[in-house]
């Protein structure tokens, strides 16, 4: 633990107010939120602010297209953004907008200070101009034929087919993407920030620990080439802030966007007596300033931003944490591929904590891209969160409530096992600090395996049948729930809602790092209810299916799949011969020489059995271990070339990967008869 709490201000990059939140945004905001929640769990004062990036030509044109004012558009989009982000559990202290009085104030203040210090210059430049629309065109608003490969309808600065880069003047048959008119070349006075004035500062700052070595190495190339002045102005018409003393000239959106971090924090300070702006932004501040961003905007945050801050008399960031992009099933997200997943689309079908966990299980401190493989996503969530972690609580809670009135034992039978789990706290904290989330998730799941193995070894379902050993069951299950408490505390920044449900079930105060060493002994817990459910394949199918086009012709529904015919009627006396029992899957292994079978080792409460089940296409072994299922217990053993099968597990579905193993509700125990 730190000797005294740290003061930390954290930001995520600002979503642009011109479209919905998608899974690319969620990667960054979830990564940030996990880090913030960890700092708070450790007792540090960690403030998290963000905002919508609300300026620029694109927003002006979008508002015009919709027939609304830019202000109305950005207000509506901000409401939708905040709705989706908060639904994923992102815990902002303030989510603001760059179109604010605070942002105008700081933008003008920083510009004026830089100009007074000689870091701003004005000069005439020539730009493409749309004579029909009456505005200057950024490269992305110009289309034409690639001068290298001849591909049509390419952007004004690069070709998506051959990868060539060029200037708009080099395009063949260029046209405005807005009006279709042929662009003209026109001159205009622009303002530039003299970035090269800060070369020495930036060389020192980029190598001073604020960036990963991977990112710093990439910036070395730009620093060694020599830094060019940065155009920070745009001509009217433009939606943004007008530059003081320069009629018809506006701050470029990328000047006031990062200043939005300051504006959002100032807005929060104005509403809180506990925060002071200068404590976090003044030169020499002892507070920490951390930015989380994607690798596509490194130049703005790691060159332009620290130079602007320093030149205007503010502190520079403590760290800029950079991540890669999200792909889906190995491909870049694209509406045409049907794999462009918005946050709202995800939330319509799946628990947001699934995504928080999966991203954490894949994230580290690098800038590598992260692939959301939907099959792996479902398998990992079902295996780890449900099959391993939640399984610990569900296995133990039933005994505590049924046999001990919800009261935990007064002592732990294996305190050394508790200490073993507790010893992971420091390395897990270090991995959180350095954003090595995948490492801490692996450690927690290794411990979850150990907890389940402990319960398997102690066999409380057998001991409970012996009245003389009943209290041992209370102690064993108390031990299991204590291990669960530690593991949920370790994962609380990742899955805060699961942690909240667990706190309610355990009837304890909010879990935090300071109380890890304090077990819940002789303590009353609340009745157990389902903490989390499995991901079903149908939800994933809906996730990657493009929404229907309202203008598309109606399609004839596909015929229903053929179902197995109903078998001949039987009498109730026939059915009564079948002895159905609850069983726990202790182990599951593949049979290399069998295409469809898995070998299952089952606990039926009074002993173990081996059953061969044709569910290999639907489940991996690690998805099954620890799970409860239903078995035909009195089926005559059947000799197979792989061994003897001593029963039959029950499943439903048409076959192949669409098979669903029957599972009893929580609270069932191995050996119980199914009636």
Coordinates of C-alpha atoms in Angstrom, one line a residue, residues 35-585:
X35 CA -7.7 1.5 -13.8
X36 CA -9.7 4.2 -12.1
X37 CA -11.8 1.7 -10.0
X38 CA -8.6 -0.1 -9.0
X39 CA -7.1 3.2 -7.7
X40 CA -10.2 4.0 -5.8
X41 CA -10.3 0.4 -4.4
X42 CA -6.8 1.0 -3.0
X43 CA -7.9 4.2 -1.3
X44 CA -6.4 6.8 -3.7
X45 CA -8.3 9.9 -4.7
X46 CA -8.8 9.2 -8.4
X47 CA -11.0 11.6 -10.5
X48 CA -12.3 10.5 -13.9
X49 CA -13.5 13.1 -16.4
X50 CA -14.4 13.0 -20.1
X51 CA -16.6 14.9 -22.6
X52 CA -18.0 14.8 -26.1
X53 CA -15.7 16.3 -28.8
X54 CA -18.4 18.6 -30.2
X55 CA -16.8 20.8 -32.9
X56 CA -15.8 20.7 -36.5
X57 CA -17.0 20.7 -40.1
X58 CA -18.4 17.2 -39.9
X59 CA -20.8 18.1 -37.1
X60 CA -21.8 21.3 -38.9
X61 CA -22.7 19.3 -42.1
X62 CA -24.4 16.5 -40.2
X63 CA -26.7 19.0 -38.4
X64 CA -27.4 20.7 -41.7
X65 CA -28.3 17.3 -43.2
X66 CA -30.7 16.5 -40.3
X67 CA -32.2 20.0 -40.4
X68 CA -31.3 20.8 -36.8
X69 CA -28.8 23.2 -35.2
X70 CA -25.3 21.9 -34.3
X71 CA -26.1 22.7 -30.7
X72 CA -29.3 20.5 -30.8
X73 CA -27.4 17.7 -32.5
X74 CA -24.5 17.6 -30.0
X75 CA -26.9 17.8 -27.0
X76 CA -28.8 14.8 -28.3
X77 CA -25.7 12.8 -29.1
X78 CA -24.1 13.5 -25.7
X79 CA -27.3 12.1 -24.0
X80 CA -27.0 8.9 -26.1
X81 CA -23.3 8.6 -25.5
X82 CA -23.6 9.0 -21.8
X83 CA -26.5 6.5 -21.7
X84 CA -24.5 3.8 -23.4
X85 CA -21.2 4.4 -21.6
X86 CA -22.8 4.4 -18.2
X87 CA -24.7 1.2 -19.1
X88 CA -21.3 -0.4 -19.4
X89 CA -20.5 0.7 -15.8
X90 CA -18.1 3.6 -16.8
X91 CA -18.0 5.7 -13.6
X92 CA -17.2 9.2 -14.7
X93 CA -17.1 12.0 -12.1
X94 CA -18.0 14.3 -15.0
X95 CA -19.0 13.8 -18.6
X96 CA -19.1 17.2 -20.3
X97 CA -18.9 18.8 -23.8
X98 CA -16.2 20.8 -25.5
X99 CA -18.9 23.2 -26.6
X100 CA -18.8 25.0 -23.2
X101 CA -17.9 28.3 -21.6
X102 CA -15.1 26.6 -19.7
X103 CA -13.6 25.2 -22.9
X104 CA -13.8 28.6 -24.7
X105 CA -12.1 30.2 -21.7
X106 CA -9.1 27.8 -21.6
X107 CA -8.8 27.7 -25.4
X108 CA -8.5 31.4 -25.6
X109 CA -6.2 31.6 -22.6
X110 CA -3.8 29.0 -24.0
X111 CA -3.8 30.6 -27.4
X112 CA -3.2 34.1 -26.1
X113 CA -0.3 32.9 -23.8
X114 CA 1.3 31.0 -26.7
X115 CA 0.9 34.0 -29.0
X116 CA 2.4 36.4 -26.4
X117 CA 5.4 34.0 -26.0
X118 CA 6.0 34.0 -29.7
X119 CA 4.9 30.4 -30.3
X120 CA 2.1 31.4 -32.8
X121 CA 2.7 32.6 -36.3
X122 CA 0.3 33.6 -39.1
X123 CA 0.9 32.9 -42.8
X124 CA -1.1 32.5 -46.0
X125 CA -1.7 29.0 -47.4
X126 CA -3.5 27.6 -50.4
X127 CA -6.3 25.1 -49.9
X128 CA -9.0 23.3 -51.9
X129 CA -12.3 25.2 -51.9
X130 CA -15.8 24.1 -52.7
X131 CA -17.3 26.9 -54.7
X132 CA -20.8 25.4 -54.5
X133 CA -20.8 24.9 -50.8
X134 CA -18.7 28.0 -50.0
X135 CA -16.2 26.3 -47.7
X136 CA -12.6 25.0 -47.6
X137 CA -12.3 21.3 -47.8
X138 CA -10.4 19.0 -45.6
X139 CA -8.7 16.0 -47.4
X140 CA -11.5 13.6 -46.3
X141 CA -14.1 15.8 -48.0
X142 CA -12.4 15.4 -51.4
X143 CA -12.9 12.3 -53.6
X144 CA -11.3 11.3 -56.9
X145 CA -9.3 8.7 -58.8
X146 CA -6.0 7.5 -57.3
X147 CA -3.0 8.8 -59.3
X148 CA -1.1 5.6 -58.5
X149 CA -3.4 2.7 -59.2
X150 CA -6.4 4.3 -60.9
X151 CA -8.9 3.3 -58.2
X152 CA -12.0 5.5 -58.3
X153 CA -13.7 7.3 -55.4
X154 CA -10.7 7.6 -53.1
X155 CA -10.0 10.1 -50.4
X156 CA -8.0 13.2 -51.0
X157 CA -4.9 12.1 -49.0
X158 CA -4.7 8.3 -49.4
X159 CA -5.9 5.3 -51.5
X160 CA -7.7 2.5 -49.7
X161 CA -6.9 0.1 -52.5
X162 CA -3.1 0.5 -53.0
X163 CA -2.2 2.4 -49.8
X164 CA -0.6 5.3 -51.7
X165 CA -0.5 8.7 -50.0
X166 CA -0.7 12.0 -51.9
X167 CA -2.1 15.5 -51.9
X168 CA -5.6 16.5 -53.1
X169 CA -4.0 18.3 -56.0
X170 CA -2.6 15.0 -57.3
X171 CA -6.0 13.3 -57.4
X172 CA -7.4 12.7 -60.9
X173 CA -10.8 14.3 -61.4
X174 CA -11.1 15.5 -57.8
X175 CA -14.6 16.5 -56.6
X176 CA -16.1 17.7 -53.4
X177 CA -17.7 14.9 -51.4
X178 CA -20.2 17.4 -50.1
X179 CA -21.5 19.0 -53.3
X180 CA -19.8 17.2 -56.1
X181 CA -18.3 20.4 -57.4
X182 CA -14.7 20.5 -58.7
X183 CA -12.5 22.1 -55.9
X184 CA -10.7 25.4 -56.6
X185 CA -7.4 26.5 -55.1
X186 CA -7.8 29.5 -52.9
X187 CA -5.6 31.4 -50.5
X188 CA -6.3 32.1 -46.8
X189 CA -4.6 33.4 -43.7
X190 CA -4.0 30.6 -41.1
X191 CA -2.5 30.5 -37.6
X192 CA 0.2 28.0 -36.8
X193 CA 1.6 26.6 -33.5
X194 CA 5.5 26.6 -33.7
X195 CA 5.9 23.0 -32.4
X196 CA 9.6 23.0 -33.2
X197 CA 10.1 25.5 -30.4
X198 CA 9.5 22.6 -27.9
X199 CA 11.8 20.0 -29.5
X200 CA 14.1 19.7 -26.5
X201 CA 11.2 19.6 -24.1
X202 CA 9.5 16.9 -26.0
X203 CA 12.6 14.8 -26.4
X204 CA 13.0 14.8 -22.6
X205 CA 9.3 14.3 -21.9
X206 CA 8.8 11.4 -24.3
X207 CA 11.7 9.6 -22.7
X208 CA 10.8 10.6 -19.1
X209 CA 8.5 7.7 -18.3
X210 CA 5.3 9.2 -19.6
X211 CA 5.1 6.8 -22.5
X212 CA 5.8 3.2 -23.1
X213 CA 9.1 2.5 -24.8
X214 CA 7.2 1.2 -27.9
X215 CA 5.4 4.6 -28.3
X216 CA 8.5 6.7 -27.5
X217 CA 10.5 4.8 -30.2
X218 CA 7.8 5.7 -32.8
X219 CA 7.9 9.4 -31.7
X220 CA 11.7 9.5 -32.0
X221 CA 11.3 9.2 -35.8
X222 CA 9.2 12.4 -35.9
X223 CA 11.5 14.2 -33.5
X224 CA 14.6 13.3 -35.5
X225 CA 13.0 14.4 -38.8
X226 CA 12.3 17.8 -37.3
X227 CA 8.9 19.1 -36.1
X228 CA 6.7 21.2 -38.5
X229 CA 4.4 24.0 -37.3
X230 CA 0.9 22.9 -36.7
X231 CA -2.1 24.6 -38.4
X232 CA -4.5 25.4 -35.6
X233 CA -7.1 27.5 -37.4
X234 CA -10.0 26.9 -39.8
X235 CA -12.0 29.3 -41.9
X236 CA -15.7 30.1 -41.6
X237 CA -18.2 28.5 -42.0
X238 CA -17.1 26.2 -39.1
X239 CA -18.7 25.0 -35.9
X240 CA -16.4 25.9 -33.0
X241 CA -14.8 28.8 -31.2
X242 CA -13.8 31.9 -33.1
X243 CA -10.2 33.0 -32.5
X244 CA -9.9 36.2 -30.5
X245 CA -9.2 39.2 -32.7
X246 CA -9.4 37.1 -36.0
X247 CA -12.9 37.4 -37.5
X248 CA -14.0 34.4 -39.5
X249 CA -11.2 32.2 -38.1
X250 CA -11.9 29.4 -35.8
X251 CA -9.8 27.1 -33.5
X252 CA -9.2 23.8 -35.2
X253 CA -11.1 21.0 -33.4
X254 CA -7.9 19.3 -32.4
X255 CA -6.8 22.4 -30.5
X256 CA -9.8 22.6 -28.2
X257 CA -10.5 18.9 -28.0
X258 CA -7.7 18.0 -25.4
X259 CA -8.4 21.3 -23.7
X260 CA -11.8 19.8 -23.1
X261 CA -10.1 17.7 -20.4
X262 CA -9.3 20.9 -18.5
X263 CA -12.8 22.3 -19.1
X264 CA -14.6 19.2 -17.9
X265 CA -12.4 19.2 -14.7
X266 CA -13.0 22.9 -14.1
X267 CA -16.7 22.3 -14.5
X268 CA -16.5 19.6 -11.8
X269 CA -14.4 21.8 -9.5
X270 CA -17.0 24.6 -9.8
X271 CA -19.6 22.1 -8.4
X272 CA -17.3 20.6 -5.7
X273 CA -15.7 22.2 -2.6
X274 CA -13.3 19.2 -2.4
X275 CA -11.5 19.9 -5.7
X276 CA -9.2 22.8 -6.8
X277 CA -8.2 23.2 -10.4
X278 CA -4.7 24.4 -9.7
X279 CA -3.9 21.5 -7.5
X280 CA -4.0 19.3 -10.6
X281 CA -3.0 21.6 -13.4
X282 CA -0.5 24.1 -12.0
X283 CA 3.3 23.7 -12.9
X284 CA 5.0 21.5 -10.3
X285 CA 1.7 19.9 -9.1
X286 CA 2.2 16.8 -7.1
X287 CA -1.0 15.3 -8.5
X288 CA -0.9 12.8 -11.3
X289 CA -2.5 13.4 -14.8
X290 CA -3.1 10.2 -16.9
X291 CA -4.6 10.1 -20.4
X292 CA -5.9 6.9 -22.0
X293 CA -6.0 7.1 -25.8
X294 CA -5.9 5.0 -29.0
X295 CA -2.7 4.7 -31.1
X296 CA -4.2 6.7 -33.9
X297 CA -4.1 10.0 -31.9
X298 CA -0.6 9.7 -30.3
X299 CA 0.8 12.7 -32.1
X300 CA -1.9 15.0 -30.7
X301 CA -1.5 13.8 -27.1
X302 CA 2.3 13.1 -27.0
X303 CA 3.6 16.0 -29.0
X304 CA 1.1 18.8 -29.5
X305 CA -0.6 18.6 -26.1
X306 CA 2.4 18.6 -23.8
X307 CA 4.0 21.4 -25.8
X308 CA 0.9 23.5 -25.7
X309 CA 0.5 23.0 -21.9
X310 CA 4.1 23.8 -21.2
X311 CA 4.1 26.8 -23.4
X312 CA 1.0 28.2 -21.8
X313 CA 2.2 27.7 -18.2
X314 CA 0.5 24.5 -17.2
X315 CA 1.9 21.1 -16.1
X316 CA 2.5 18.3 -18.6
X317 CA 0.8 14.8 -18.3
X318 CA 2.3 12.2 -16.0
X319 CA 1.5 9.5 -18.5
X320 CA -0.3 8.8 -21.8
X321 CA -1.4 5.2 -22.0
X322 CA -1.9 4.0 -25.5
X323 CA -3.9 1.0 -26.7
X324 CA -4.6 -0.7 -30.1
X325 CA -7.8 -1.1 -32.1
X326 CA -10.7 -3.6 -31.8
X327 CA -11.3 -6.1 -34.5
X328 CA -14.2 -8.6 -34.6
X329 CA -13.5 -12.2 -35.6
X330 CA -10.2 -11.1 -37.1
X331 CA -11.6 -8.4 -39.3
X332 CA -11.8 -4.6 -39.0
X333 CA -15.2 -3.5 -37.9
X334 CA -17.3 -2.6 -40.9
X335 CA -21.0 -2.1 -41.5
X336 CA -20.7 -3.9 -44.9
X337 CA -19.3 -7.0 -43.1
X338 CA -22.1 -6.9 -40.5
X339 CA -19.6 -6.9 -37.7
X340 CA -19.8 -3.2 -36.8
X341 CA -21.1 -3.5 -33.3
X342 CA -22.4 -0.4 -31.5
X343 CA -22.7 -0.2 -27.7
X344 CA -26.5 -0.1 -27.9
X345 CA -26.6 -3.2 -30.2
X346 CA -24.4 -5.1 -27.7
X347 CA -26.5 -4.0 -24.8
X348 CA -29.7 -5.2 -26.4
X349 CA -28.4 -8.8 -26.3
X350 CA -25.6 -9.2 -23.7
X351 CA -24.5 -8.3 -20.2
X352 CA -22.0 -5.5 -20.3
X353 CA -19.9 -7.2 -17.7
X354 CA -19.2 -10.0 -20.2
X355 CA -17.3 -7.5 -22.4
X356 CA -15.6 -5.8 -19.5
X357 CA -14.2 -9.2 -18.4
X358 CA -13.2 -10.4 -21.9
X359 CA -11.4 -7.2 -22.7
X360 CA -9.6 -7.3 -19.4
X361 CA -8.6 -10.9 -20.1
X362 CA -7.0 -9.8 -23.3
X363 CA -5.6 -6.3 -22.5
X364 CA -2.0 -5.5 -21.6
X365 CA 0.2 -2.5 -21.8
X366 CA 1.0 -2.8 -25.5
X367 CA -0.5 -1.1 -28.5
X368 CA -1.3 -4.3 -30.3
X369 CA -4.8 -4.6 -31.7
X370 CA -7.3 -6.7 -29.7
X371 CA -9.6 -9.2 -31.6
X372 CA -13.0 -9.9 -30.2
X373 CA -13.4 -13.5 -31.3
X374 CA -17.0 -14.2 -30.5
X375 CA -16.6 -17.9 -30.1
X376 CA -13.6 -17.4 -27.7
X377 CA -15.6 -14.6 -26.0
X378 CA -18.5 -16.9 -25.1
X379 CA -16.3 -19.8 -24.1
X380 CA -14.1 -17.7 -21.8
X381 CA -17.0 -15.9 -20.1
X382 CA -18.9 -19.2 -19.6
X383 CA -15.8 -21.1 -18.4
X384 CA -14.2 -18.4 -16.2
X385 CA -16.9 -16.3 -14.7
X386 CA -19.7 -18.9 -14.5
X387 CA -17.9 -22.2 -14.5
X388 CA -15.1 -21.2 -12.2
X389 CA -15.7 -18.0 -10.2
X390 CA -19.5 -17.9 -9.6
X391 CA -19.4 -21.7 -9.3
X392 CA -17.5 -21.4 -6.0
X393 CA -20.3 -19.3 -4.4
X394 CA -23.1 -21.5 -5.8
X395 CA -21.5 -24.7 -4.5
X396 CA -21.0 -23.4 -1.0
X397 CA -24.1 -21.2 -0.4
X398 CA -26.6 -24.0 -0.6
X399 CA -25.1 -25.9 2.3
X400 CA -24.8 -22.8 4.5
X401 CA -28.4 -21.9 4.0
X402 CA -29.9 -25.3 4.1
X403 CA -28.0 -26.7 7.0
X404 CA -26.7 -23.7 9.0
X405 CA -29.4 -21.1 8.6
X406 CA -27.1 -18.9 6.6
X407 CA -24.5 -18.6 9.3
X408 CA -20.8 -18.9 8.5
X409 CA -18.4 -20.9 10.7
X410 CA -16.4 -19.1 13.4
X411 CA -13.0 -20.2 12.0
X412 CA -11.4 -21.3 8.8
X413 CA -10.3 -24.9 8.6
X414 CA -7.4 -24.1 6.2
X415 CA -6.1 -20.7 7.1
X416 CA -2.9 -21.4 5.1
X417 CA -5.0 -21.6 1.9
X418 CA -6.6 -18.3 2.8
X419 CA -3.0 -16.9 3.2
X420 CA -2.0 -18.4 -0.1
X421 CA -4.8 -16.5 -1.9
X422 CA -4.0 -13.3 0.1
X423 CA -0.4 -13.5 -1.1
X424 CA -1.5 -12.7 -4.6
X425 CA -2.8 -9.3 -3.6
X426 CA 0.5 -7.4 -4.2
X427 CA 1.3 -8.9 -7.7
X428 CA -2.3 -8.3 -8.8
X429 CA -2.1 -4.7 -7.6
X430 CA 1.1 -4.2 -9.6
X431 CA -0.5 -5.7 -12.7
X432 CA -3.4 -3.3 -12.4
X433 CA -1.1 -0.4 -12.0
X434 CA 0.8 -1.2 -15.2
X435 CA -2.5 -2.1 -17.1
X436 CA -1.4 -5.8 -17.4
X437 CA -5.0 -6.8 -16.9
X438 CA -4.6 -10.2 -18.7
X439 CA -2.0 -11.3 -16.2
X440 CA -4.1 -10.6 -13.2
X441 CA -7.1 -12.3 -14.8
X442 CA -5.1 -15.4 -15.3
X443 CA -3.9 -15.3 -11.7
X444 CA -7.5 -14.9 -10.4
X445 CA -8.7 -17.9 -12.6
X446 CA -5.8 -20.0 -11.4
X447 CA -6.8 -19.3 -7.8
X448 CA -10.5 -20.0 -8.7
X449 CA -9.4 -23.4 -10.0
X450 CA -7.6 -24.0 -6.7
X451 CA -10.7 -23.1 -4.7
X452 CA -12.9 -25.5 -6.7
X453 CA -10.3 -28.2 -6.3
X454 CA -10.4 -27.6 -2.5
X455 CA -14.1 -28.1 -2.5
X456 CA -13.9 -31.2 -4.7
X457 CA -11.3 -32.7 -2.4
X458 CA -13.3 -32.0 0.8
X459 CA -16.6 -33.3 -0.7
X460 CA -19.0 -31.5 1.5
X461 CA -21.9 -33.3 -0.2
X462 CA -20.7 -36.5 1.2
X463 CA -19.7 -35.2 4.7
X464 CA -23.2 -33.6 5.2
X465 CA -24.7 -37.2 5.3
X466 CA -22.7 -37.9 8.5
X467 CA -24.2 -36.0 11.4
X468 CA -21.0 -36.2 13.3
X469 CA -19.1 -34.3 10.6
X470 CA -21.8 -31.7 9.8
X471 CA -19.8 -28.8 11.3
X472 CA -16.9 -29.7 9.0
X473 CA -19.2 -28.8 6.1
X474 CA -20.0 -25.4 7.6
X475 CA -16.2 -24.7 7.9
X476 CA -15.4 -26.0 4.4
X477 CA -18.1 -23.9 2.8
X478 CA -17.1 -20.9 4.9
X479 CA -13.6 -21.4 3.6
X480 CA -14.9 -21.6 0.0
X481 CA -16.9 -18.4 0.4
X482 CA -13.9 -16.6 1.9
X483 CA -11.8 -17.5 -1.1
X484 CA -14.6 -16.3 -3.3
X485 CA -14.7 -13.0 -1.4
X486 CA -11.0 -12.5 -2.1
X487 CA -11.3 -13.3 -5.8
X488 CA -14.3 -11.0 -6.3
X489 CA -12.4 -8.2 -4.5
X490 CA -9.4 -8.8 -6.9
X491 CA -11.8 -8.6 -9.9
X492 CA -14.1 -5.8 -8.6
X493 CA -12.6 -3.1 -10.9
X494 CA -13.3 -5.4 -13.9
X495 CA -16.8 -6.6 -13.0
X496 CA -18.2 -4.1 -10.5
X497 CA -21.9 -5.2 -10.9
X498 CA -21.0 -8.8 -10.1
X499 CA -19.0 -7.5 -7.1
X500 CA -22.1 -5.5 -5.9
X501 CA -24.4 -8.5 -6.2
X502 CA -21.8 -10.5 -4.3
X503 CA -21.6 -7.9 -1.6
X504 CA -25.4 -8.1 -1.2
X505 CA -25.2 -12.0 -1.1
X506 CA -22.3 -12.0 1.4
X507 CA -24.1 -9.2 3.4
X508 CA -20.9 -7.3 3.8
X509 CA -19.6 -3.7 3.4
X510 CA -18.2 -2.7 0.0
X511 CA -15.2 -4.9 -0.8
X512 CA -11.9 -3.1 -0.9
X513 CA -8.1 -3.7 -0.7
X514 CA -7.9 -2.5 2.9
X515 CA -10.1 -5.3 4.3
X516 CA -8.8 -8.3 2.3
X517 CA -7.2 -9.8 5.4
X518 CA -10.5 -9.6 7.4
X519 CA -12.5 -12.8 6.8
X520 CA -16.2 -13.0 7.4
X521 CA -16.5 -15.4 10.3
X522 CA -19.5 -16.2 12.4
X523 CA -21.3 -14.0 9.9
X524 CA -24.8 -14.1 8.6
X525 CA -25.1 -14.2 4.8
X526 CA -28.2 -13.6 2.6
X527 CA -29.9 -16.2 0.5
X528 CA -28.0 -17.0 -2.7
X529 CA -29.5 -16.0 -6.0
X530 CA -28.1 -16.2 -9.5
X531 CA -25.1 -13.9 -9.8
X532 CA -24.5 -14.3 -13.6
X533 CA -25.8 -16.5 -16.4
X534 CA -24.2 -18.1 -19.4
X535 CA -23.8 -16.6 -22.8
X536 CA -26.1 -18.5 -25.2
X537 CA -25.2 -18.9 -28.9
X538 CA -28.3 -17.1 -30.1
X539 CA -27.2 -13.9 -28.5
X540 CA -24.0 -13.9 -30.5
X541 CA -25.8 -14.6 -33.7
X542 CA -27.9 -11.5 -33.2
X543 CA -24.9 -9.4 -32.2
X544 CA -23.3 -9.7 -35.7
X545 CA -26.4 -9.7 -37.8
X546 CA -26.9 -6.3 -39.5
X547 CA -30.1 -4.5 -38.5
X548 CA -32.8 -4.9 -41.1
X549 CA -33.2 -2.2 -43.7
X550 CA -36.5 -0.5 -43.2
X551 CA -36.7 0.2 -46.9
X552 CA -35.7 -3.4 -48.0
X553 CA -38.4 -5.6 -49.5
X554 CA -40.0 -8.0 -47.0
X555 CA -38.4 -11.5 -47.1
X556 CA -40.3 -14.8 -47.0
X557 CA -39.6 -16.4 -43.7
X558 CA -37.3 -19.4 -43.9
X559 CA -39.1 -22.7 -43.2
X560 CA -38.8 -24.0 -39.7
X561 CA -36.1 -26.6 -39.2
X562 CA -37.2 -30.2 -39.2
X563 CA -37.6 -31.5 -35.7
X564 CA -37.2 -35.0 -34.4
X565 CA -40.6 -36.8 -34.6
X566 CA -42.4 -37.4 -31.3
X567 CA -41.8 -40.9 -30.1
X568 CA -44.7 -43.3 -29.4
X569 CA -46.6 -42.7 -26.2
X570 CA -45.4 -44.2 -22.9
X571 CA -47.2 -44.8 -19.7
X572 CA -46.3 -43.0 -16.4
X573 CA -45.2 -46.3 -15.1
X574 CA -42.6 -46.5 -17.9
X575 CA -41.3 -43.0 -17.0
X576 CA -41.1 -43.8 -13.3
X577 CA -38.5 -46.4 -14.1
X578 CA -36.0 -43.7 -15.0
X579 CA -33.9 -42.4 -12.1
X580 CA -32.8 -38.9 -12.9
X581 CA -30.1 -37.5 -10.6
X582 CA -28.2 -34.2 -10.3
X583 CA -24.5 -34.7 -11.0
X584 CA -21.5 -32.5 -10.9
X585 CA -18.9 -32.7 -13.7

